Short mmCIF file of C-alpha atoms and ligand atoms in Angstrom, two decimals:
data_model
loop_
_atom_site.label_atom_id
_atom_site.label_comp_id
_atom_site.label_asym_id
_atom_site.label_seq_id
_atom_site.Cartn_x
_atom_site.Cartn_y
_atom_site.Cartn_z
CA MET A 20 0.97 -12.34 9.39
CA THR A 21 0.36 -12.21 13.30
CA ALA A 22 3.89 -13.66 13.56
CA LEU A 23 5.78 -11.73 10.76
CA ILE A 24 3.82 -8.85 12.54
CA MET A 25 5.14 -9.51 16.11
CA ILE A 26 9.03 -10.68 14.84
CA PHE A 27 9.06 -7.01 12.93
CA SER A 28 8.04 -5.01 15.43
CA THR A 29 10.57 -7.24 17.95
CA VAL A 30 13.79 -6.53 16.00
CA SER A 31 12.23 -2.68 15.10
CA GLY A 32 11.84 -2.77 18.80
CA PHE A 33 15.41 -3.66 19.64
CA LEU A 34 17.17 -1.36 17.26
CA ILE A 35 15.02 1.74 18.49
CA THR A 36 15.72 0.76 22.13
CA ASN A 37 19.27 0.10 20.91
CA THR A 38 19.72 3.74 19.40
CA TYR A 39 18.40 5.06 22.69
CA TYR A 40 20.70 3.22 24.75
CA HIS A 41 23.46 4.76 22.76
CA ARG A 42 22.08 7.98 22.95
CA VAL A 43 21.18 8.92 26.16
CA VAL A 44 21.63 5.77 28.74
CA LYS A 45 24.61 4.97 28.04
CA GLU A 46 26.18 8.21 29.38
CA ARG A 47 23.59 8.72 32.08
CA ASN A 48 24.58 4.58 32.75
CA ASP A 49 28.42 5.72 33.04
CA LYS A 50 27.71 8.59 35.38
CA LYS A 51 25.48 6.79 37.90
CA ASN A 52 28.76 3.96 37.99
CA VAL A 53 31.68 6.08 38.34
CA GLU A 54 29.39 7.73 40.88
CA ILE A 55 29.00 4.24 42.62
CA ALA A 56 32.77 3.70 42.14
CA LYS A 57 33.47 6.79 43.70
CA THR A 58 31.74 5.96 46.80
CA ILE A 59 33.13 2.38 47.62
CA VAL A 60 36.86 3.67 46.81
CA LYS A 61 36.35 7.02 49.29
CA HIS A 62 34.60 4.33 51.87
CA ILE A 63 38.06 2.29 51.24
CA GLU A 64 40.50 5.10 51.70
CA GLU A 65 38.45 6.47 54.82
CA THR A 66 37.92 3.17 56.98
CA PRO A 67 42.27 2.52 57.47
CA GLN A 68 41.13 -0.58 59.65
CA LEU A 69 38.46 -1.85 56.28
CA ASN A 70 39.59 -5.66 55.00
CA LEU A 71 39.50 -5.21 51.71
CA ASN A 72 38.90 -8.30 50.30
CA GLU A 73 36.01 -8.75 52.63
CA TYR A 74 34.19 -5.78 51.80
CA LEU A 75 34.48 -6.24 47.83
CA GLN A 76 33.23 -9.72 48.28
CA THR A 77 30.36 -8.34 50.44
CA ILE A 78 29.85 -5.47 46.99
CA SER A 79 29.94 -8.37 44.31
CA ASP A 80 27.51 -10.14 46.95
CA ILE A 81 24.83 -6.91 46.64
CA GLY A 82 25.05 -7.20 42.87
CA TYR A 83 28.11 -5.87 41.34
CA GLN A 84 31.07 -7.34 39.32
CA LEU A 85 34.86 -6.25 40.25
CA TYR A 86 38.08 -6.20 39.30
CA VAL A 87 41.07 -5.08 40.79
CA VAL A 88 44.57 -4.66 39.99
CA ASP A 89 47.37 -3.15 41.52
CA ALA A 90 50.63 -1.67 39.74
CA SER A 91 52.61 -4.96 40.38
CA GLY A 92 49.43 -6.82 38.22
CA SER A 93 48.16 -8.95 40.22
CA GLU A 94 44.10 -9.08 39.91
CA SER A 95 41.54 -11.09 41.71
CA PHE A 96 37.88 -10.94 40.28
CA TYR A 97 34.47 -10.89 42.46
CA ASP A 98 32.03 -12.55 40.80
CA GLY A 99 34.09 -11.69 37.85
CA LYS A 100 32.46 -13.86 35.09
CA TYR A 101 32.98 -11.34 32.70
CA ARG A 102 32.45 -13.49 29.51
CA VAL A 103 35.04 -11.22 27.29
CA LYS A 104 38.21 -10.30 29.37
CA ASN A 105 39.23 -7.54 26.44
CA LEU A 106 40.89 -4.79 29.17
CA ASP A 107 43.68 -2.68 28.05
CA LYS A 108 46.80 -2.51 29.15
CA SER A 109 46.92 1.83 29.00
CA ALA A 110 43.13 1.52 30.78
CA VAL A 111 44.82 -0.32 33.71
CA LYS A 112 47.68 2.37 33.50
CA GLN A 113 46.06 5.03 33.24
CA VAL A 114 43.84 4.35 36.39
CA LEU A 115 46.62 3.64 38.46
CA ALA A 116 47.78 7.02 37.72
CA GLY A 117 45.00 7.98 38.71
CA ARG A 118 42.48 8.64 36.00
CA ILE A 119 38.72 7.27 35.69
CA TYR A 120 38.03 4.60 33.21
CA HIS A 121 34.97 5.20 31.06
CA GLY A 122 34.65 1.84 29.88
CA MET A 123 30.53 2.13 29.59
CA ARG A 124 30.83 6.08 27.96
CA ASP A 125 33.20 4.76 25.51
CA PHE A 126 32.11 1.19 24.43
CA PRO A 127 31.86 0.64 20.94
CA ARG A 128 28.20 1.07 19.30
CA GLU A 129 26.82 -2.45 17.54
CA THR A 130 23.62 -2.78 15.42
CA PHE A 131 22.49 -5.70 16.58
CA VAL A 132 24.85 -5.47 20.85
CA THR A 133 22.84 -3.28 23.47
CA GLY A 134 26.33 -2.41 25.36
CA PHE A 135 23.88 -2.39 28.63
CA PHE A 136 23.96 -6.54 28.11
CA ALA A 137 27.48 -6.51 27.56
CA ASN A 138 29.01 -8.59 29.89
CA GLU A 139 32.92 -7.54 29.18
CA LEU A 140 35.77 -6.48 31.05
CA SER A 141 35.96 -3.36 29.32
CA ASN A 142 32.66 -2.86 28.97
CA THR A 143 33.69 -0.94 33.41
CA ILE A 144 33.89 1.83 34.91
CA GLY A 145 37.44 1.90 36.20
CA VAL A 146 38.16 4.16 39.48
CA PRO A 147 41.99 4.36 41.33
CA PHE A 148 42.21 4.20 44.95
CA LYS A 149 44.89 3.85 48.16
CA TYR A 150 44.93 0.91 50.04
CA GLU A 151 47.46 0.52 52.52
CA SER A 152 49.71 2.96 50.68
CA ARG A 153 49.68 0.60 48.09
CA ARG A 154 47.96 1.90 44.59
CA TYR A 155 45.26 -0.35 43.03
CA ALA A 156 43.07 -0.16 39.87
CA LEU A 157 39.09 -1.00 40.68
CA PHE A 158 36.63 -1.89 37.30
CA ILE A 159 32.82 -2.31 38.43
CA ARG A 160 29.97 -2.26 36.27
CA PRO A 161 26.33 -4.07 37.43
CA ASP A 162 25.80 -7.78 37.69
CA ILE A 163 23.37 -7.95 34.43
CA LYS A 164 22.42 -11.75 36.53
CA LEU A 165 20.90 -9.57 39.76
CA LEU A 166 19.80 -6.80 37.39
CA PHE A 167 17.19 -9.58 35.82
CA SER A 168 14.77 -9.23 39.12
CA GLU A 169 11.21 -11.15 39.53
CA VAL A 170 10.01 -7.70 38.09
CA HIS A 171 11.49 -8.60 34.19
CA THR A 172 10.42 -12.61 34.46
CA LEU A 173 6.91 -11.05 35.17
CA MET A 174 7.36 -8.34 32.47
CA GLY A 175 8.73 -11.80 30.40
CA GLY A 176 6.14 -13.78 31.40
CA LEU A 177 3.65 -10.69 30.49
CA VAL A 178 5.12 -10.32 26.61
CA ILE A 179 5.15 -14.26 25.57
CA ALA A 180 1.61 -14.43 27.59
CA THR A 181 0.07 -11.56 24.81
CA ALA A 182 2.41 -12.57 22.14
CA LEU A 183 0.73 -15.87 22.87
CA LEU A 184 -2.57 -15.16 23.53
CA SER A 185 -2.35 -12.47 19.96
CA LEU A 186 -2.06 -15.41 17.89
CA LEU A 187 -4.69 -17.22 19.21
CA ALA A 188 -6.73 -14.31 18.71
CA MET A 189 -6.11 -13.46 15.58
CA LEU A 190 -6.45 -17.45 14.45
CA LEU A 191 -10.18 -16.71 15.52
CA VAL A 192 -10.64 -13.47 13.83
CA ALA A 193 -9.58 -14.78 10.72
CA LYS A 194 -11.50 -17.23 11.02
CA MET A 195 -14.72 -15.38 11.51
CA LEU A 196 -13.85 -13.58 8.93
CA ILE A 197 -12.88 -15.98 6.62
CA VAL A 198 -16.48 -18.28 6.94
CA PRO A 199 -18.50 -15.49 5.79
CA ILE A 200 -15.95 -15.17 2.52
CA THR A 201 -16.53 -18.65 2.18
CA GLN A 202 -20.31 -18.62 1.92
CA LEU A 203 -20.28 -14.82 -0.37
CA THR A 204 -17.78 -17.18 -2.83
CA ALA A 205 -20.30 -20.08 -2.47
CA ALA A 206 -23.19 -17.57 -3.60
CA THR A 207 -21.69 -16.06 -6.60
CA LYS A 208 -20.18 -19.53 -8.20
CA ARG A 209 -24.89 -20.54 -7.81
CA ILE A 210 -25.08 -16.52 -9.26
CA ALA A 211 -22.90 -17.81 -12.66
CA ASP A 212 -25.11 -20.71 -12.94
CA GLU A 213 -27.74 -18.96 -12.67
CA LYS A 214 -29.37 -19.78 -9.33
CA TYR A 215 -31.03 -17.39 -7.71
CA ASP A 216 -32.70 -18.49 -5.16
CA MET A 217 -29.90 -18.16 -2.01
CA GLN A 218 -30.05 -15.50 0.56
CA LEU A 219 -26.95 -15.13 2.48
CA ASN A 220 -27.96 -15.12 6.22
CA ILE A 221 -25.08 -13.26 7.80
CA ASP A 222 -26.06 -10.47 10.28
CA ARG A 223 -23.56 -8.43 11.14
CA LYS A 224 -23.11 -4.22 11.12
CA ASP A 225 -19.25 -4.35 9.41
CA GLU A 226 -17.84 -4.06 6.25
CA ILE A 227 -18.70 -7.92 4.87
CA GLY A 228 -22.29 -7.69 6.53
CA GLN A 229 -22.82 -4.07 4.23
CA LEU A 230 -20.87 -6.55 1.59
CA ALA A 231 -23.78 -9.73 1.76
CA ALA A 232 -26.95 -7.46 2.02
CA SER A 233 -25.88 -5.74 -1.08
CA PHE A 234 -24.97 -9.21 -2.08
CA ASN A 235 -28.98 -9.82 -1.01
CA THR A 236 -29.80 -7.49 -2.89
CA MET A 237 -28.23 -8.19 -5.96
CA THR A 238 -29.03 -11.81 -6.50
CA GLU A 239 -33.27 -10.12 -5.95
CA GLN A 240 -32.73 -7.63 -8.70
CA LEU A 241 -31.13 -10.51 -10.86
CA GLN A 242 -33.70 -12.99 -9.49
CA GLU A 243 -36.83 -10.66 -11.11
CA ASN A 244 -34.87 -9.72 -13.80
CA ASP A 245 -34.61 -13.51 -15.02
CA ASN A 246 -37.78 -13.75 -14.92
CA ILE A 247 -38.85 -10.52 -16.71
CA ARG A 248 -36.52 -11.93 -19.50
CA LYS A 249 -38.55 -15.01 -19.56
CA GLU A 250 -41.74 -13.69 -19.26
CA PHE A 251 -40.15 -11.32 -22.66
CA ILE A 252 -39.45 -14.89 -24.27
CA SER A 253 -42.23 -16.38 -23.63
CA ASN A 254 -44.54 -13.64 -25.10
CA VAL A 255 -42.41 -12.94 -28.20
CA SER A 256 -42.15 -16.33 -29.27
CA HIS A 257 -46.13 -16.72 -28.65
CA ASP A 258 -47.04 -13.12 -30.13
CA PHE A 259 -45.06 -14.82 -33.23
CA GLN A 260 -46.39 -18.30 -32.81
CA SER A 261 -49.40 -16.76 -33.90
CA PRO A 262 -49.90 -15.10 -36.97
CA LEU A 263 -47.28 -17.47 -38.45
CA LEU A 264 -49.98 -20.61 -37.46
CA ASN A 265 -52.42 -18.51 -39.27
CA ILE A 266 -50.33 -17.60 -42.22
CA GLN A 267 -49.37 -21.12 -42.43
CA GLY A 268 -53.63 -22.28 -42.07
CA TYR A 269 -54.30 -19.78 -43.95
CA ALA A 270 -51.51 -20.66 -46.83
CA GLY A 271 -52.93 -24.30 -46.76
CA LEU A 272 -56.28 -23.29 -47.84
CA LEU A 273 -54.86 -21.26 -50.72
CA GLU A 274 -53.99 -24.42 -51.96
CA ALA A 275 -56.90 -25.85 -52.28
CA ASP A 276 -58.43 -26.06 -56.45
CA ASN A 277 -62.40 -25.33 -55.74
CA LEU A 278 -61.54 -21.64 -54.23
CA ALA A 279 -64.30 -19.21 -54.31
CA ASP A 280 -62.50 -15.96 -55.91
CA GLU A 281 -63.52 -14.36 -52.70
CA GLU A 282 -62.53 -16.68 -50.55
CA ARG A 283 -59.15 -16.47 -52.47
CA LYS A 284 -58.75 -12.62 -51.34
CA ASN A 285 -60.22 -13.29 -48.16
CA TYR A 286 -57.87 -15.81 -46.83
CA ALA A 287 -54.93 -13.32 -48.54
CA GLY A 288 -56.16 -10.20 -46.85
CA ILE A 289 -55.57 -12.24 -43.58
CA ILE A 290 -52.36 -13.76 -44.38
CA GLN A 291 -51.17 -10.34 -45.46
CA SER A 292 -52.51 -8.66 -42.22
CA GLU A 293 -50.38 -11.08 -40.18
CA THR A 294 -47.80 -10.39 -42.01
CA ASN A 295 -47.48 -6.61 -41.48
CA ARG A 296 -48.01 -8.00 -37.95
CA LEU A 297 -45.43 -9.86 -37.86
CA SER A 298 -43.45 -6.93 -39.35
CA LYS A 299 -44.59 -4.24 -36.98
CA LEU A 300 -43.51 -6.78 -33.62
CA THR A 301 -40.16 -7.24 -34.92
CA ARG A 302 -39.52 -3.00 -35.79
CA GLN A 303 -41.23 -2.43 -32.41
CA LEU A 304 -38.95 -4.93 -31.01
CA LEU A 305 -35.07 -3.83 -32.92
CA LEU A 306 -36.48 -0.59 -31.42
CA LEU A 307 -36.84 -1.65 -27.74
CA THR A 308 -33.54 -3.30 -28.19
CA SER A 309 -32.13 -0.51 -29.02
CA LEU A 310 -33.52 1.54 -26.87
CA ASP A 311 -32.63 -0.80 -23.93
CA GLN A 312 -28.99 -0.65 -25.25
CA SER A 313 -27.13 2.74 -22.87
CA SER A 314 -24.62 2.93 -25.48
CA ARG A 315 -27.46 4.00 -27.99
CA MET A 316 -26.78 7.87 -28.49
CA VAL A 317 -30.07 9.83 -28.44
CA LYS A 318 -29.64 12.63 -31.13
CA PHE A 319 -30.44 15.87 -29.93
CA LYS A 320 -31.12 18.42 -32.03
CA ASP A 321 -33.90 21.61 -31.96
CA TYR A 322 -36.62 21.01 -34.34
CA ARG A 323 -40.31 22.02 -34.38
CA LEU A 324 -42.41 19.83 -32.27
CA ASP A 325 -45.76 21.45 -33.93
CA GLU A 326 -44.99 20.73 -37.69
CA GLN A 327 -43.62 17.18 -36.60
CA LEU A 328 -47.51 16.39 -34.93
CA LYS A 329 -49.25 17.83 -37.46
CA ALA A 330 -47.57 15.54 -40.23
CA CYS A 331 -48.41 12.75 -37.81
CA ILE A 332 -51.55 13.21 -37.92
CA ASN A 333 -51.79 13.96 -41.32
CA LYS A 334 -50.09 10.31 -42.09
CA TYR A 335 -53.10 9.00 -40.29
CA ARG A 336 -56.02 11.81 -41.48
CA TRP A 337 -57.77 8.44 -44.01
CA TRP A 338 -58.27 6.71 -40.76
CA LEU A 339 -59.74 9.42 -38.95
CA GLU A 340 -62.22 10.21 -41.97
CA GLU A 341 -62.77 6.71 -41.69
CA GLU A 342 -63.87 6.72 -37.89
CA ASN A 343 -65.60 9.47 -38.76
CA ILE A 344 -63.26 10.67 -35.64
CA HIS A 345 -63.37 14.97 -35.36
CA LEU A 346 -60.15 16.08 -34.20
CA HIS A 347 -58.89 19.24 -32.07
CA LEU A 348 -55.94 20.91 -32.22
CA ARG A 349 -54.68 23.63 -30.25
CA MET A 350 -51.15 24.53 -31.12
CA GLU A 351 -48.62 27.59 -31.02
CA PRO A 352 -44.92 26.89 -33.60
CA THR A 353 -43.08 25.37 -30.52
CA MET A 354 -39.29 24.31 -31.43
CA TYR A 355 -37.79 20.94 -29.37
CA ARG A 356 -34.41 19.86 -28.44
CA GLY A 357 -34.31 16.21 -28.38
CA ASP A 358 -34.35 13.07 -30.69
CA GLU A 359 -36.55 13.58 -34.32
CA VAL A 360 -36.61 10.28 -35.21
CA LEU A 361 -37.19 8.42 -31.81
CA PHE A 362 -41.07 11.47 -31.67
CA GLU A 363 -41.82 10.30 -34.34
CA ASN A 364 -42.60 7.16 -32.91
CA VAL A 365 -44.26 8.70 -29.67
CA TRP A 366 -46.51 10.85 -31.55
CA ASP A 367 -47.18 7.63 -33.83
CA ASN A 368 -48.26 5.00 -31.33
CA LEU A 369 -50.25 7.60 -28.33
CA LEU A 370 -52.56 9.15 -31.82
CA THR A 371 -52.67 5.80 -33.70
CA ASN A 372 -54.32 4.23 -29.78
CA ALA A 373 -56.30 7.50 -29.41
CA ILE A 374 -57.99 6.48 -33.33
CA LYS A 375 -57.74 2.75 -32.23
CA TYR A 376 -59.72 2.65 -28.46
CA ASN A 377 -62.20 5.64 -30.25
CA LEU A 378 -65.84 5.44 -30.26
CA PRO A 379 -67.47 5.66 -33.96
CA GLU A 380 -67.98 9.64 -34.11
CA GLY A 381 -65.03 10.57 -30.85
CA GLU A 382 -63.03 13.11 -30.47
CA ILE A 383 -59.61 13.57 -30.61
CA HIS A 384 -57.74 16.85 -28.37
CA ILE A 385 -54.22 17.39 -28.59
CA ALA A 386 -52.55 19.92 -27.87
CA LEU A 387 -48.92 21.64 -27.39
CA GLU A 388 -47.72 24.30 -25.04
CA ARG A 389 -44.30 25.64 -24.03
CA GLN A 390 -43.81 26.47 -20.57
CA ASP A 391 -40.38 28.84 -19.61
CA ASP A 392 -38.87 24.98 -17.83
CA TYR A 393 -40.97 22.46 -20.26
CA THR A 394 -43.01 21.44 -22.89
CA GLU A 395 -46.30 19.89 -22.89
CA VAL A 396 -48.67 17.73 -25.21
CA THR A 397 -51.78 16.64 -23.87
CA ILE A 398 -53.31 14.03 -26.26
CA GLN A 399 -57.10 13.04 -24.85
CA ASP A 400 -59.52 10.77 -26.96
CA THR A 401 -63.41 9.72 -26.12
CA GLY A 402 -62.85 6.21 -26.58
CA ILE A 403 -63.29 3.34 -24.35
CA GLY A 404 -61.11 4.35 -21.60
CA ILE A 405 -58.81 2.44 -19.28
CA SER A 406 -59.52 0.74 -15.48
CA GLU A 407 -57.96 1.93 -12.95
CA THR A 408 -56.44 -1.42 -12.33
CA GLU A 409 -55.39 -1.61 -15.88
CA GLN A 410 -53.57 1.78 -16.13
CA ALA A 411 -50.73 0.00 -13.67
CA GLN A 412 -49.55 -1.89 -16.06
CA LEU A 413 -50.71 0.30 -19.07
CA PHE A 414 -46.50 0.79 -19.67
CA HIS A 415 -45.30 -2.71 -19.20
CA ARG A 416 -44.23 -4.56 -22.27
CA PHE A 417 -46.88 -7.13 -23.90
CA TYR A 418 -49.36 -5.47 -21.63
CA ARG A 419 -52.73 -5.14 -23.95
CA ALA A 420 -55.96 -4.05 -21.53
CA ASP A 421 -58.97 -6.75 -21.58
CA ALA A 422 -60.92 -4.36 -23.87
CA SER A 423 -59.08 -3.85 -26.58
CA ARG A 424 -58.19 -6.97 -27.36
CA THR A 425 -60.61 -7.47 -30.19
CA LYS A 426 -57.88 -4.51 -31.76
CA GLU A 427 -55.10 -5.15 -33.59
CA GLY A 428 -52.04 -4.38 -31.42
CA THR A 429 -49.04 -5.27 -29.77
CA GLY A 430 -48.61 -4.53 -26.26
CA LEU A 431 -45.30 -3.21 -27.22
CA GLY A 432 -46.26 0.62 -28.04
CA LEU A 433 -46.99 2.35 -24.49
CA SER A 434 -43.77 0.84 -23.09
CA ILE A 435 -41.75 1.97 -26.13
CA VAL A 436 -42.94 5.76 -25.75
CA LYS A 437 -42.27 5.52 -22.49
CA GLN A 438 -38.86 4.91 -22.78
CA ILE A 439 -38.00 7.43 -25.47
CA ILE A 440 -39.92 9.76 -23.19
CA GLU A 441 -37.55 8.96 -20.06
CA LEU A 442 -34.41 8.91 -22.53
CA HIS A 443 -35.74 12.55 -22.34
CA LYS A 444 -35.53 12.95 -18.93
CA GLY A 445 -39.42 13.27 -19.50
CA GLU A 446 -42.70 11.71 -17.71
CA ILE A 447 -45.71 10.94 -18.93
CA HIS A 448 -48.70 10.56 -17.14
CA VAL A 449 -52.70 9.08 -18.05
CA ALA A 450 -55.88 9.64 -16.62
CA SER A 451 -58.41 7.92 -17.64
CA ALA A 452 -61.85 6.29 -16.49
CA PRO A 453 -63.89 3.13 -18.26
CA GLY A 454 -66.47 4.27 -21.21
CA GLN A 455 -65.27 8.38 -20.98
CA GLY A 456 -61.86 8.22 -22.67
CA THR A 457 -58.16 8.93 -21.71
CA SER A 458 -55.82 11.55 -21.75
CA PHE A 459 -51.75 11.21 -22.20
CA THR A 460 -49.97 14.07 -20.56
CA ILE A 461 -46.34 13.96 -21.80
CA LYS A 462 -44.00 16.85 -19.82
CA LEU A 463 -40.49 17.33 -21.55
CA PRO A 464 -37.93 19.15 -19.87
CA ASN A 465 -36.60 21.72 -22.30
CA LEU A 466 -32.92 20.84 -23.01
P1 LIG B 528 -50.86 -1.59 -27.91
O1 LIG B 528 -50.52 -3.02 -29.50
O2 LIG B 528 -52.08 -3.27 -27.74
O3 LIG B 528 -52.02 -1.02 -28.84
P2 LIG B 528 -49.81 0.14 -26.40
O4 LIG B 528 -48.62 -0.17 -25.27
O5 LIG B 528 -50.16 1.07 -27.76
O6 LIG B 528 -49.91 -1.32 -27.21
O7 LIG B 528 -51.79 -0.12 -25.35
C1 LIG B 528 -51.48 -0.85 -24.60
C2 LIG B 528 -52.56 -1.06 -23.86
O8 LIG B 528 -52.81 -0.09 -23.43
C3 LIG B 528 -53.60 -1.50 -25.03
O9 LIG B 528 -53.76 -2.97 -25.68
C4 LIG B 528 -54.80 -0.84 -24.68
O10 LIG B 528 -55.69 -1.87 -23.68
C5 LIG B 528 -54.27 0.23 -23.66
N1 LIG B 528 -54.35 1.40 -24.59
C6 LIG B 528 -53.73 2.12 -24.79
N2 LIG B 528 -53.98 3.37 -25.41
C7 LIG B 528 -55.29 3.60 -25.28
C8 LIG B 528 -56.54 4.63 -25.42
N3 LIG B 528 -56.38 5.31 -25.81
N4 LIG B 528 -57.65 4.15 -25.16
C9 LIG B 528 -58.38 3.12 -24.24
N5 LIG B 528 -56.69 2.30 -23.96
C10 LIG B 528 -55.51 2.46 -23.97
#
């Protein structure tokens, strides 16, 4: 690429310089050389005792190519190794007649030939002069061989050295760029094979450094997600496995012929409750999956939140009575905009937890309040409570606090609750102390 850029730049540079020569320099060069030619012939004409041949030879030695011709057509060249001797006869005639020939100015313009270097007899300045009463025409142009002085050689050397060094430097830079990209490619392949143990060791401040840093962050995140996924699968398998084993075991026991009615009922009851647990687990998992899919559209709708809460409470009245739990409600008619079906799961989970983890003769306080910007629901119980360390993990999937293991449950409820609330841009906070009860506060922005 560098070589190509250099070639392209050189060709473009040459074309630009060439245009500049033809537009500006050519005219000036012509003028300057006319002045020089005039000075030469002036000296010839003003010095009668001059040896013309010697004088012209000296001038040519200084750095000019000369061509002298007289009316009879006899011509002499002084250092006149013109590459092309293409001077028109009419030009000679014109000079002999006393006019000046502007070959430099009128030199034809060609794209790839800079007139400055064209060593042609027509690319000269022609002036007339008289010597020993005879008419002559003198054509001159600077000898380009002499123009290539030491400065030019140094300049040429500089250009070549710059080109070579640039190429070398570019190769090094390219290598520096390619090494981390190769590392990145290898790392990407490992990730495609689900191996996340690799951290890139690229310590750079540039864009590639930033890319490597983002890549490392991404790898860490993928590793974490992978761990969560594996843990989730192992939890799900375990939670399916134990009720299935129970069902299998009790179904086997039911097959026995000499089974008392009491025992038969007992076993069938266990099988039924285990099937219920499996069914609940499946429902919750399906709900979680649908919540995880960002494509699931939350169906916003205005509805009466207080009525939804009351309906939920009514569903569990029998249970409240069975457990002898006193319910205190503080609700005002409240309109809320959200997904009604999803919120049914929220209240169901929170209320059943408040009953399940309550103490006999306990209390549940439910408050609903609508402020200007948000709606707040508090569900408070006087149950077993949750320790501070356990509160931190409460909303994790499959998490169940030790004290509650005796009760039935999946550990998925609160994670579903949190996810639904977050889908509505709300927050859920827990305040609890073991033995004193728990209070969940939900703040939902009014949309
Ligand atoms: P589960 O199906 O076990 O109830 P949740 O996700 O609803 O699952 O709750 C997770 C855990 O949080 C429960 O197992 C329990 O330990 C604790 N928990 C939830 N609500 C309460 C509460 N009101 N009082 C005490 N502990 C609670």
